Short mmCIF file of C-alpha atoms in Angstrom, two decimals:
data_model
loop_
_atom_site.label_atom_id
_atom_site.label_comp_id
_atom_site.label_asym_id
_atom_site.label_seq_id
_atom_site.Cartn_x
_atom_site.Cartn_y
_atom_site.Cartn_z
CA UNK N 1 66.53 2.49 -25.66
CA UNK N 2 63.26 3.03 -23.75
CA UNK N 3 61.70 3.62 -27.06
CA UNK N 4 62.50 0.18 -28.29
CA UNK N 5 61.37 -1.48 -24.90
CA UNK N 6 58.22 0.15 -25.07
CA UNK N 7 56.06 -2.17 -27.11
CA UNK N 8 57.43 -5.23 -25.13
CA UNK N 9 56.45 -3.42 -21.58
CA UNK N 10 53.08 -2.89 -23.04
CA UNK N 11 52.75 -6.47 -24.12
CA UNK N 12 53.71 -7.70 -20.74
CA UNK N 13 51.60 -5.14 -18.97
CA UNK N 14 48.32 -6.33 -20.63
CA UNK N 15 49.15 -9.85 -19.80
CA UNK N 16 49.54 -8.87 -16.37
CA UNK N 17 46.39 -6.61 -16.12
CA UNK N 18 44.51 -9.77 -17.42
CA UNK N 19 45.91 -11.87 -14.89
CA UNK N 20 44.94 -9.51 -12.34
CA UNK N 21 41.64 -9.19 -13.60
CA UNK N 22 41.22 -12.92 -13.70
CA UNK N 23 42.53 -13.18 -10.12
CA UNK N 24 39.85 -10.63 -9.05
CA UNK N 25 36.84 -12.42 -10.96
CA UNK N 26 37.89 -15.69 -9.08
CA UNK N 27 38.09 -13.92 -5.61
CA UNK N 28 34.60 -12.36 -6.19
CA UNK N 29 33.14 -15.65 -7.32
CA UNK N 30 34.76 -17.30 -4.24
CA UNK N 31 33.34 -14.62 -1.92
CA UNK N 32 30.02 -15.00 -3.55
CA UNK N 33 29.95 -18.91 -3.25
CA UNK N 34 31.11 -18.49 0.39
CA UNK N 35 28.64 -16.11 1.21
CA UNK N 36 25.75 -18.26 -0.04
CA UNK N 37 26.99 -21.44 1.83
CA UNK N 38 27.46 -19.73 5.08
CA UNK N 39 24.26 -17.81 4.85
CA UNK N 40 22.34 -21.10 3.72
CA UNK N 41 23.32 -23.04 6.78
CA UNK N 42 21.57 -20.93 9.06
CA UNK N 43 17.54 -20.54 9.01
CA UNK N 44 15.37 -19.36 7.62
CA UNK N 45 15.33 -22.31 5.06
CA UNK N 46 13.22 -22.32 1.93
CA UNK N 47 12.22 -25.87 1.15
CA UNK N 48 9.32 -24.94 -1.13
CA UNK N 49 12.06 -22.82 -3.20
CA UNK N 50 14.51 -25.75 -3.17
CA UNK N 51 11.73 -27.90 -4.49
CA UNK N 52 10.67 -25.34 -7.21
CA UNK N 53 14.44 -25.24 -8.47
CA UNK N 54 14.71 -29.05 -8.37
CA UNK N 55 11.62 -29.24 -10.77
CA UNK N 56 12.96 -26.28 -12.83
CA UNK N 57 16.54 -27.40 -13.13
CA UNK N 58 15.91 -31.30 -13.09
CA UNK N 59 12.66 -32.31 -14.09
CA UNK N 60 11.93 -29.74 -17.06
CA UNK N 61 15.52 -30.40 -18.37
CA UNK N 62 14.63 -34.30 -18.64
CA UNK N 63 13.58 -34.05 -22.36
CA UNK N 64 16.61 -32.20 -23.40
CA UNK N 65 18.87 -34.48 -21.55
CA UNK N 66 17.47 -37.27 -22.82
CA UNK N 67 17.44 -36.63 -26.47
CA UNK N 68 21.11 -35.43 -26.11
CA UNK N 69 21.99 -38.97 -24.64
CA UNK N 70 20.00 -41.00 -27.09
CA UNK N 71 21.50 -39.14 -30.09
CA UNK N 72 24.94 -39.29 -28.62
CA UNK N 73 24.70 -42.88 -27.85
CA UNK N 74 23.55 -44.01 -31.14
CA UNK N 75 26.09 -42.21 -33.00
CA UNK N 76 29.04 -43.12 -30.75
CA UNK N 77 28.11 -46.71 -31.52
CA UNK N 78 28.06 -46.21 -35.50
CA UNK N 79 31.34 -44.29 -35.11
CA UNK N 80 32.95 -47.06 -33.08
CA UNK N 81 31.69 -49.93 -35.20
CA UNK N 82 32.83 -47.97 -38.64
CA UNK N 83 36.41 -47.25 -37.18
CA UNK N 84 36.38 -50.75 -35.57
CA UNK N 85 35.84 -52.39 -38.72
CA UNK N 86 39.00 -51.41 -40.41
CA UNK N 87 41.01 -53.51 -37.94
CA UNK N 88 38.44 -56.16 -37.20
CA UNK N 89 37.46 -54.65 -33.60
CA UNK N 90 33.76 -54.15 -34.20
CA UNK N 91 33.18 -56.25 -31.05
CA UNK N 92 34.72 -53.33 -29.06
CA UNK N 93 31.45 -51.26 -29.53
CA UNK N 94 29.56 -52.39 -26.15
CA UNK N 95 32.33 -51.34 -24.38
CA UNK N 96 33.27 -48.22 -26.05
CA UNK N 97 29.52 -47.06 -25.73
CA UNK N 98 29.67 -47.89 -22.11
CA UNK N 99 32.90 -46.35 -21.12
CA UNK N 100 32.44 -43.28 -23.31
CA UNK N 101 29.25 -42.35 -22.18
CA UNK N 102 29.52 -43.05 -18.32
CA UNK N 103 32.88 -41.56 -18.31
CA UNK N 104 32.84 -38.59 -20.56
CA UNK N 105 29.93 -38.14 -22.69
CA UNK N 106 27.31 -38.36 -20.28
CA UNK N 107 28.31 -35.85 -17.73
CA UNK N 108 29.85 -33.38 -20.01
CA UNK N 109 26.99 -33.15 -22.47
CA UNK N 110 24.45 -33.16 -19.94
CA UNK N 111 26.41 -30.55 -17.95
CA UNK N 112 26.78 -28.30 -20.97
CA UNK N 113 22.90 -28.70 -22.12
CA UNK N 114 22.03 -27.81 -18.81
CA UNK N 115 24.34 -24.97 -18.23
CA UNK N 116 22.72 -23.65 -21.65
CA UNK N 117 19.27 -24.08 -20.41
CA UNK N 118 19.54 -23.18 -16.77
CA UNK N 119 22.55 -21.06 -16.35
CA UNK N 120 21.17 -18.71 -18.91
CA UNK N 121 17.63 -18.59 -17.22
CA UNK N 122 19.04 -17.91 -13.71
CA UNK N 123 21.15 -15.31 -15.06
CA UNK N 124 18.38 -13.49 -16.97
CA UNK N 125 16.05 -14.12 -14.10
CA UNK N 126 18.34 -12.70 -11.34
CA UNK N 127 19.51 -10.02 -13.56
CA UNK N 128 16.07 -8.73 -14.25
CA UNK N 129 15.49 -8.71 -10.48
CA UNK N 130 18.57 -6.96 -10.02
CA UNK N 131 17.97 -3.97 -12.43
CA UNK N 132 14.41 -3.85 -11.57
CA UNK N 133 15.48 -3.32 -8.02
CA UNK N 134 13.75 -6.42 -6.96
CA UNK N 135 16.90 -7.59 -5.22
CA UNK N 136 16.90 -4.67 -3.10
CA UNK N 137 13.13 -4.90 -2.42
CA UNK N 138 14.09 -8.20 -0.99
CA UNK N 139 16.56 -6.86 1.47
CA UNK N 140 14.15 -3.90 2.62
CA UNK N 141 11.61 -6.66 3.33
CA UNK N 142 14.00 -8.37 5.49
CA UNK N 143 14.72 -11.45 3.32
CA UNK N 144 18.20 -12.30 2.45
CA UNK N 145 18.51 -12.85 -1.20
CA UNK N 146 21.44 -15.34 -0.55
CA UNK N 147 18.92 -17.68 1.24
CA UNK N 148 15.87 -16.98 -0.91
CA UNK N 149 17.35 -17.03 -4.11
CA UNK N 150 20.96 -18.25 -4.44
CA UNK N 151 21.14 -21.24 -2.15
CA UNK N 152 18.03 -23.05 -3.35
CA UNK N 153 19.37 -22.77 -6.96
CA UNK N 154 22.87 -23.79 -6.05
CA UNK N 155 21.75 -26.94 -3.80
CA UNK N 156 19.29 -27.87 -6.46
CA UNK N 157 21.71 -28.01 -9.15
CA UNK N 158 24.19 -29.97 -6.78
CA UNK N 159 21.47 -32.59 -6.42
CA UNK N 160 19.66 -32.59 -9.82
CA UNK N 161 22.69 -32.56 -12.11
CA UNK N 162 24.20 -36.09 -10.81
CA UNK N 163 20.73 -37.63 -10.73
CA UNK N 164 20.26 -36.42 -14.53
CA UNK N 165 23.57 -37.75 -15.51
CA UNK N 166 22.53 -41.31 -14.17
CA UNK N 167 19.33 -40.93 -16.52
CA UNK N 168 21.52 -39.69 -19.37
CA UNK N 169 24.04 -42.55 -19.13
CA UNK N 170 21.01 -45.22 -19.13
CA UNK N 171 19.42 -43.33 -22.05
CA UNK N 172 22.87 -43.06 -23.66
CA UNK N 173 23.67 -46.69 -23.35
CA UNK N 174 20.50 -47.64 -24.64
CA UNK N 175 20.88 -45.49 -27.72
CA UNK N 176 23.95 -47.36 -28.71
CA UNK N 177 22.23 -50.81 -27.71
CA UNK N 178 19.50 -49.59 -30.39
CA UNK N 179 21.65 -48.94 -33.19
CA UNK N 180 24.07 -51.81 -32.42
CA UNK N 181 21.20 -54.42 -32.04
CA UNK N 182 18.70 -53.29 -34.81
CA UNK N 183 21.15 -51.71 -37.34
CA UNK N 184 24.66 -53.24 -36.94
CA UNK N 185 23.31 -56.73 -36.18
CA UNK N 186 24.81 -57.31 -32.61
CA UNK N 187 23.17 -59.96 -30.70
CA UNK N 188 20.92 -58.34 -27.90
CA UNK N 189 22.04 -60.71 -24.95
CA UNK N 190 25.64 -60.66 -25.56
CA UNK N 191 25.64 -56.83 -26.24
CA UNK N 192 23.95 -56.34 -22.77
CA UNK N 193 26.56 -58.89 -21.23
CA UNK N 194 29.55 -56.93 -22.43
CA UNK N 195 27.80 -53.76 -21.42
CA UNK N 196 27.41 -54.89 -17.74
CA UNK N 197 31.02 -56.21 -17.66
CA UNK N 198 32.43 -52.98 -18.61
CA UNK N 199 29.95 -50.91 -16.30
CA UNK N 200 31.91 -50.33 -13.01
CA UNK N 201 31.09 -48.86 -9.69
CA UNK N 202 34.00 -46.65 -9.86
CA UNK N 203 33.05 -44.99 -13.23
CA UNK N 204 29.71 -44.24 -12.11
CA UNK N 205 31.01 -42.73 -8.98
CA UNK N 206 33.37 -40.62 -10.83
CA UNK N 207 30.66 -39.56 -13.27
CA UNK N 208 28.52 -38.48 -10.07
CA UNK N 209 31.39 -36.49 -8.71
CA UNK N 210 32.12 -34.77 -12.01
CA UNK N 211 28.44 -33.91 -12.33
CA UNK N 212 28.30 -32.54 -8.85
CA UNK N 213 30.91 -30.29 -9.69
CA UNK N 214 29.38 -29.48 -12.92
CA UNK N 215 25.95 -28.84 -11.28
CA UNK N 216 27.67 -26.47 -8.71
CA UNK N 217 29.37 -24.24 -11.47
CA UNK N 218 26.20 -24.31 -13.63
CA UNK N 219 24.01 -22.65 -10.61
CA UNK N 220 27.10 -20.63 -9.31
CA UNK N 221 27.67 -19.00 -12.69
CA UNK N 222 24.18 -18.40 -13.44
CA UNK N 223 23.48 -16.73 -10.22
CA UNK N 224 27.00 -14.73 -9.92
CA UNK N 225 26.47 -13.25 -13.38
CA UNK N 226 22.69 -12.46 -12.65
CA UNK N 227 23.49 -11.05 -9.20
CA UNK N 228 25.89 -8.74 -10.80
CA UNK N 229 24.04 -7.33 -13.62
CA UNK N 230 23.74 -3.80 -14.31
CA UNK N 231 22.70 -1.47 -16.84
CA UNK N 232 19.07 -2.29 -17.95
CA UNK N 233 18.43 -4.79 -20.61
CA UNK N 234 21.62 -4.68 -22.15
CA UNK N 235 23.25 -5.47 -18.87
CA UNK N 236 20.96 -8.57 -18.30
CA UNK N 237 21.78 -9.77 -21.94
CA UNK N 238 25.83 -9.57 -21.13
CA UNK N 239 25.09 -11.36 -17.76
CA UNK N 240 23.42 -14.07 -19.65
CA UNK N 241 26.08 -14.54 -22.28
CA UNK N 242 28.73 -14.21 -19.34
CA UNK N 243 27.21 -16.92 -17.35
CA UNK N 244 26.73 -19.53 -19.91
CA UNK N 245 30.15 -19.12 -21.71
CA UNK N 246 31.66 -19.20 -18.00
CA UNK N 247 29.76 -22.24 -17.04
CA UNK N 248 30.68 -24.10 -20.28
CA UNK N 249 34.68 -23.31 -19.65
CA UNK N 250 34.49 -24.44 -15.98
CA UNK N 251 32.54 -27.52 -16.79
CA UNK N 252 35.22 -28.24 -19.61
CA UNK N 253 38.02 -27.30 -17.24
CA UNK N 254 37.02 -29.27 -14.14
CA UNK N 255 36.07 -32.32 -16.40
CA UNK N 256 39.83 -32.10 -17.86
CA UNK N 257 41.23 -31.82 -14.33
CA UNK N 258 39.09 -34.54 -12.75
CA UNK N 259 39.89 -36.83 -15.52
CA UNK N 260 43.57 -36.29 -15.52
CA UNK N 261 43.66 -36.58 -11.78
CA UNK N 262 41.58 -39.90 -11.88
CA UNK N 263 43.96 -41.57 -14.61
CA UNK N 264 46.76 -39.72 -13.53
CA UNK J 1 17.10 17.86 26.15
CA UNK J 2 16.04 18.09 22.49
CA UNK J 3 14.41 14.78 21.19
CA UNK J 4 16.71 12.43 19.34
CA UNK J 5 15.86 12.88 15.51
CA UNK J 6 14.29 9.81 13.96
CA UNK J 7 17.18 9.60 11.26
CA UNK J 8 20.53 11.82 11.36
CA UNK J 9 22.94 11.80 8.75
CA UNK J 10 26.31 13.26 9.84
CA UNK J 11 29.10 13.95 7.21
CA UNK J 12 28.23 10.97 5.01
CA UNK J 13 30.24 10.34 1.89
CA UNK J 14 30.24 8.01 -0.78
CA UNK J 15 32.35 7.97 -3.82
CA UNK J 16 32.14 5.60 -6.63
CA UNK J 17 35.58 5.36 -8.50
CA UNK J 18 36.88 8.79 -7.98
CA UNK J 19 33.50 10.46 -8.31
CA UNK J 20 31.97 11.77 -4.93
CA UNK J 21 28.33 11.27 -5.22
CA UNK J 22 27.54 12.05 -1.56
CA UNK J 23 30.13 14.37 -0.36
CA UNK J 24 29.38 15.10 3.42
CA UNK J 25 25.68 14.91 3.72
CA UNK J 26 24.31 16.44 6.89
CA UNK J 27 20.45 15.97 7.66
CA UNK J 28 18.06 15.35 10.57
CA UNK J 29 14.54 14.07 10.32
CA UNK J 30 12.39 14.37 13.09
CA UNK J 31 9.80 11.73 14.33
CA UNK J 32 6.62 11.79 12.38
CA UNK J 33 7.98 14.35 10.06
CA UNK J 34 7.49 14.30 6.08
CA UNK J 35 10.81 15.16 4.60
CA UNK J 36 11.22 15.75 0.92
CA UNK J 37 14.78 15.59 -0.66
CA UNK J 38 14.87 17.47 -3.96
CA UNK J 39 17.76 17.42 -6.59
CA UNK J 40 18.76 16.83 -10.21
CA UNK J 41 18.72 13.51 -11.66
CA UNK J 42 22.01 12.05 -10.59
CA UNK J 43 22.51 14.39 -7.62
CA UNK J 44 23.12 11.37 -5.29
CA UNK J 45 19.29 11.00 -3.98
CA UNK J 46 19.16 7.46 -4.66
CA UNK J 47 22.54 6.90 -3.25
CA UNK J 48 21.45 8.66 -0.22
CA UNK J 49 18.45 6.56 0.43
CA UNK J 50 20.36 3.11 -0.29
CA UNK J 51 23.07 4.30 2.39
CA UNK J 52 20.24 4.71 4.97
CA UNK J 53 18.61 1.27 3.98
CA UNK J 54 21.92 -0.11 4.17
CA UNK J 55 21.77 -1.44 0.85
CA UNK J 56 25.18 0.51 0.07
CA UNK J 57 27.97 1.09 2.59
CA UNK J 58 28.99 5.05 2.84
CA UNK J 59 32.71 5.40 2.83
CA UNK J 60 32.56 7.94 5.72
CA UNK J 61 29.97 9.44 8.08
CA UNK J 62 27.48 8.41 10.65
CA UNK J 63 23.74 7.44 9.95
CA UNK J 64 21.74 7.01 13.12
CA UNK J 65 18.28 5.84 13.54
CA UNK J 66 16.77 6.59 16.69
CA UNK J 67 20.19 7.41 17.91
CA UNK J 68 21.79 4.09 17.04
CA UNK J 69 24.52 4.20 14.31
CA UNK J 70 23.55 1.68 11.82
CA UNK J 71 27.25 1.58 10.21
CA UNK J 72 28.36 0.05 13.78
CA UNK J 73 25.97 -2.67 13.60
CA UNK J 74 26.69 -6.40 12.81
CA UNK J 75 24.59 -7.77 9.70
CA UNK J 76 22.32 -9.47 12.19
CA UNK J 77 21.53 -6.24 14.09
CA UNK J 78 21.16 -4.32 10.80
CA UNK J 79 18.65 -6.62 9.70
CA UNK J 80 16.56 -6.18 12.88
CA UNK J 81 16.74 -2.63 12.33
CA UNK J 82 15.35 -2.78 8.96
CA UNK J 83 12.07 -3.81 10.26
CA UNK J 84 11.66 -0.08 11.12
CA UNK J 85 11.92 0.73 7.29
CA UNK J 86 9.73 0.42 4.46
CA UNK J 87 10.49 1.47 1.07
CA UNK J 88 8.33 2.27 -1.96
CA UNK J 89 10.92 1.62 -5.28
CA UNK J 90 10.81 3.93 -8.00
CA UNK J 91 9.70 1.22 -10.33
CA UNK J 92 7.51 -0.58 -7.64
CA UNK J 93 9.66 -3.64 -7.75
CA UNK J 94 7.21 -6.07 -7.24
CA UNK J 95 8.00 -9.81 -7.17
CA UNK J 96 6.71 -10.87 -10.48
CA UNK J 97 6.61 -14.47 -9.83
CA UNK J 98 4.39 -13.86 -7.04
CA UNK J 99 0.61 -13.08 -6.83
CA UNK J 100 -0.29 -9.88 -5.42
CA UNK J 101 -1.27 -11.06 -1.94
CA UNK J 102 1.89 -12.78 -1.35
CA UNK J 103 3.58 -9.56 -2.60
CA UNK J 104 1.81 -7.47 0.04
CA UNK J 105 2.56 -9.78 3.12
CA UNK J 106 5.96 -10.66 1.91
CA UNK J 107 7.87 -8.89 4.94
CA UNK J 108 5.53 -10.73 7.26
CA UNK J 109 6.39 -14.16 5.73
CA UNK J 110 9.69 -13.29 4.52
CA UNK J 111 8.64 -15.27 1.13
CA UNK J 112 7.56 -18.35 2.99
CA UNK J 113 4.16 -19.87 2.21
CA UNK J 114 2.36 -19.85 5.38
CA UNK J 115 -0.97 -19.15 7.22
CA UNK J 116 -2.19 -18.33 3.81
CA UNK J 117 -5.88 -17.39 4.94
CA UNK J 118 -4.63 -14.99 7.64
CA UNK J 119 -2.03 -13.64 5.12
CA UNK J 120 -4.66 -13.07 2.51
CA UNK J 121 -6.92 -11.06 4.96
CA UNK J 122 -3.75 -8.94 5.98
CA UNK J 123 -2.98 -8.42 2.32
CA UNK J 124 -6.75 -7.37 1.67
CA UNK J 125 -6.66 -4.97 4.42
CA UNK J 126 -3.39 -3.16 3.42
CA UNK J 127 -4.77 -2.95 -0.33
CA UNK J 128 -7.90 -1.34 0.87
CA UNK J 129 -5.87 1.30 2.66
CA UNK J 130 -4.30 2.09 -0.55
CA UNK J 131 -7.63 2.02 -2.27
CA UNK J 132 -7.53 -1.21 -3.94
CA UNK J 133 -10.33 -3.90 -3.63
CA UNK J 134 -9.73 -7.92 -2.76
CA UNK J 135 -10.21 -8.66 -6.78
CA UNK J 136 -6.39 -8.22 -7.50
CA UNK J 137 -5.30 -10.54 -4.44
CA UNK J 138 -4.85 -13.23 -6.99
CA UNK J 139 -3.55 -11.43 -10.03
CA UNK J 140 0.05 -11.08 -10.97
CA UNK J 141 1.91 -7.63 -10.89
CA UNK J 142 2.10 -7.66 -14.78
CA UNK J 143 -1.65 -7.80 -14.80
CA UNK J 144 -1.84 -4.35 -13.25
CA UNK J 145 -1.43 -0.84 -14.70
CA UNK J 146 1.69 1.31 -13.39
CA UNK J 147 -0.45 3.20 -11.30
CA UNK J 148 -1.97 0.37 -9.42
CA UNK J 149 1.43 -1.45 -9.18
CA UNK J 150 2.72 1.55 -7.36
CA UNK J 151 -0.25 1.14 -4.93
CA UNK J 152 0.40 -2.48 -4.42
CA UNK J 153 4.07 -1.54 -3.77
CA UNK J 154 2.95 0.82 -1.14
CA UNK J 155 0.60 -1.75 0.44
CA UNK J 156 3.59 -3.96 0.56
CA UNK J 157 5.79 -1.67 2.15
CA UNK J 158 3.18 -0.68 4.96
CA UNK J 159 2.07 -4.26 5.47
CA UNK J 160 4.56 -4.57 8.37
CA UNK J 161 3.88 -1.26 9.85
CA UNK J 162 7.21 0.34 9.63
CA UNK J 163 8.13 3.49 11.54
CA UNK J 164 10.08 5.03 8.47
CA UNK J 165 9.05 4.96 4.98
CA UNK J 166 11.12 5.85 2.24
CA UNK J 167 9.86 6.96 -1.32
CA UNK J 168 11.89 6.75 -4.40
CA UNK J 169 10.24 9.22 -6.65
CA UNK J 170 6.77 8.00 -6.22
CA UNK J 171 5.09 9.84 -8.96
CA UNK J 172 7.54 9.43 -11.67
CA UNK J 173 6.02 7.56 -14.56
CA UNK J 174 2.28 8.58 -13.36
CA UNK J 175 -0.06 10.85 -15.09
CA UNK J 176 -0.86 14.00 -12.98
CA UNK J 177 -4.10 12.57 -11.55
CA UNK J 178 -2.65 8.97 -10.60
CA UNK J 179 0.31 11.05 -9.26
CA UNK J 180 -1.89 13.05 -6.91
CA UNK J 181 -3.58 9.95 -5.80
CA UNK J 182 -0.39 8.62 -4.51
CA UNK J 183 0.33 12.05 -2.98
CA UNK J 184 -2.85 11.82 -1.07
CA UNK J 185 -1.86 8.51 0.09
CA UNK J 186 1.47 9.37 1.49
CA UNK J 187 -0.03 12.33 3.38
CA UNK J 188 -2.59 10.18 4.72
CA UNK J 189 -0.02 7.48 5.84
CA UNK J 190 2.06 10.01 7.47
CA UNK J 191 -0.87 11.57 9.30
CA UNK J 192 -2.84 8.28 10.24
CA UNK J 193 -0.21 5.72 10.83
CA UNK J 194 2.42 8.58 12.33
CA UNK J 195 5.21 7.12 10.24
CA UNK J 196 8.40 9.27 9.51
CA UNK J 197 8.59 9.87 5.81
CA UNK J 198 11.60 10.54 3.50
CA UNK J 199 10.94 11.07 0.01
CA UNK J 200 13.13 12.13 -3.19
CA UNK J 201 11.60 13.46 -5.87
CA UNK J 202 11.96 15.93 -8.64
CA UNK J 203 8.35 16.58 -9.07
CA UNK J 204 7.70 20.09 -7.28
CA UNK J 205 3.83 19.56 -7.34
CA UNK J 206 4.41 16.27 -5.37
CA UNK J 207 7.08 17.98 -2.94
CA UNK J 208 4.82 20.81 -2.23
CA UNK J 209 2.02 18.34 -1.29
CA UNK J 210 3.37 15.76 0.86
CA UNK J 211 6.44 17.73 2.46
CA UNK J 212 6.59 19.42 5.84
CA UNK J 213 10.05 20.24 5.16
CA UNK J 214 12.12 20.10 2.21
CA UNK J 215 16.06 20.04 1.62
CA UNK J 216 17.87 20.11 -1.60
CA UNK J 217 20.68 17.99 -2.41
CA UNK J 218 23.46 19.69 -5.00
CA UNK J 219 26.89 18.18 -5.76
CA UNK J 220 26.78 15.63 -2.88
CA UNK J 221 25.76 18.19 -0.09
CA UNK J 222 22.54 19.48 1.41
CA UNK J 223 22.54 23.06 0.02
CA UNK J 224 19.33 24.16 1.78
CA UNK J 225 16.52 23.00 3.86
CA UNK J 226 13.65 24.49 5.03
CA UNK J 227 9.95 24.22 5.67
CA UNK J 228 7.62 23.59 2.49
CA UNK J 229 6.31 27.06 2.69
CA UNK J 230 9.57 28.75 2.18
CA UNK J 231 10.38 26.74 -0.87
CA UNK J 232 9.55 29.41 -3.33
CA UNK J 233 11.10 32.34 -1.56
CA UNK J 234 13.99 30.50 0.07
CA UNK J 235 16.60 32.98 -1.20
CA UNK J 236 18.83 30.17 -2.42
CA UNK J 237 19.86 30.50 -5.92
CA UNK J 238 20.10 26.76 -6.29
CA UNK J 239 16.58 26.27 -4.88
CA UNK J 240 14.88 29.17 -6.68
CA UNK J 241 16.50 27.93 -9.90
CA UNK J 242 15.24 24.19 -9.32
CA UNK J 243 11.78 25.06 -8.29
CA UNK J 244 11.43 27.44 -11.30
CA UNK J 245 12.79 24.85 -13.73
CA UNK J 246 15.12 27.37 -15.19
CA UNK J 247 18.12 26.25 -17.70
CA UNK J 248 20.08 29.47 -16.41
CA UNK J 249 21.42 29.86 -12.92
CA UNK J 250 24.15 28.56 -10.61
CA UNK J 251 23.31 24.82 -11.47
CA UNK J 252 24.48 23.72 -14.87
#
């Protein structure tokens, strides 16, 4: 009998091990985040490092974010128009564009683009510092790597991503407007009127809340995986991949949870 | 009453997984002494160093600096105690995003940009001590050769005037002449600044030059320690095999 049960036990065993490994990883990430925050509230502070990171995460991401937003807004307008024309609902274009961009596409696409750009860079930089012993060197030079390296990245992302999402929302709506007015023949004033009507403070607030979470996850995953990197160049490569993939997953997962809770 | 040793390790044990890298290390280093730890790659030399620095926490044992147990200290006390330490990393570990002068004064500014004129002056003084001119001040670490990077790293380690300096394979990766320049610098620092030095190396020429005393780490324990002059007639089969670089012997 035990022979027939063996594969079944093995199957559940491996599920159990996966589950335990996942819990352990969540625990480590939580401890990492808590350590950073508890250290960051006590001096020394590094405002110039924070500013550096704000530029790196925010300002230098703007071209990528702008392009993402304008392309998505334009495509969304065309898709809505094409789909709507089948049942005489083409007038929904401005409403769908503004709701779609502000509630979903803006935050999520910006989150994913910036995760690809920033989580990877953070993991690669910190991972290289780890494997070349620069992180150990910091500690022996009486500088706390959490305060000096991690906290500025975490807080910069927390500030920069929501701001970028606001910019992306504006650009995305403009992308839709552009296609609607110049290609699909909408009246410019009417389009903007409808847009304004459907643009609510609640939606913007939710976009900001979402994107703050996304920003936190982007920096947290980049820093966490970089900080733990080991095993030379290959280890840094793995850390970079893990950072981007886990940031993507956390962004999409938290987006789903927040959305389901908000409309539930 | 005998003087308290500058650094005292008692029964230090550290295992990774089931593998005991340090298996009860006992070692005393006197004030102003230059101690060299020899041993094979992977014998736990670096782990021992990182335990003393507080980068790795040992599983058991005590590490005392000036009689105070580092492992009984809070994180903040440990941070203060680290002011006594300077460390030269094997790969130099310079911060490649910062110019040389900010690297050298990093321990003084803790990475903040302040008193720039004064810090540049301090950087230049410390660079001079290791034989580098002020023309490197504004370069980046990647613009320097390996030997020069090592010297900058040395200047960075001595800038806050630590009482103890750790050297992790200071001559590895350098040609014999540049290696000897580093050896000379270490001897000079110990003599002129009166620092206590702990060096780990498997470069015997370096060990002979810089050590007052030598200890050998094998399988997680100190199997021999004695004055430098006894290194080649220690009567210890492990030390004999190691210093003569024989493939055959008790070490496999």
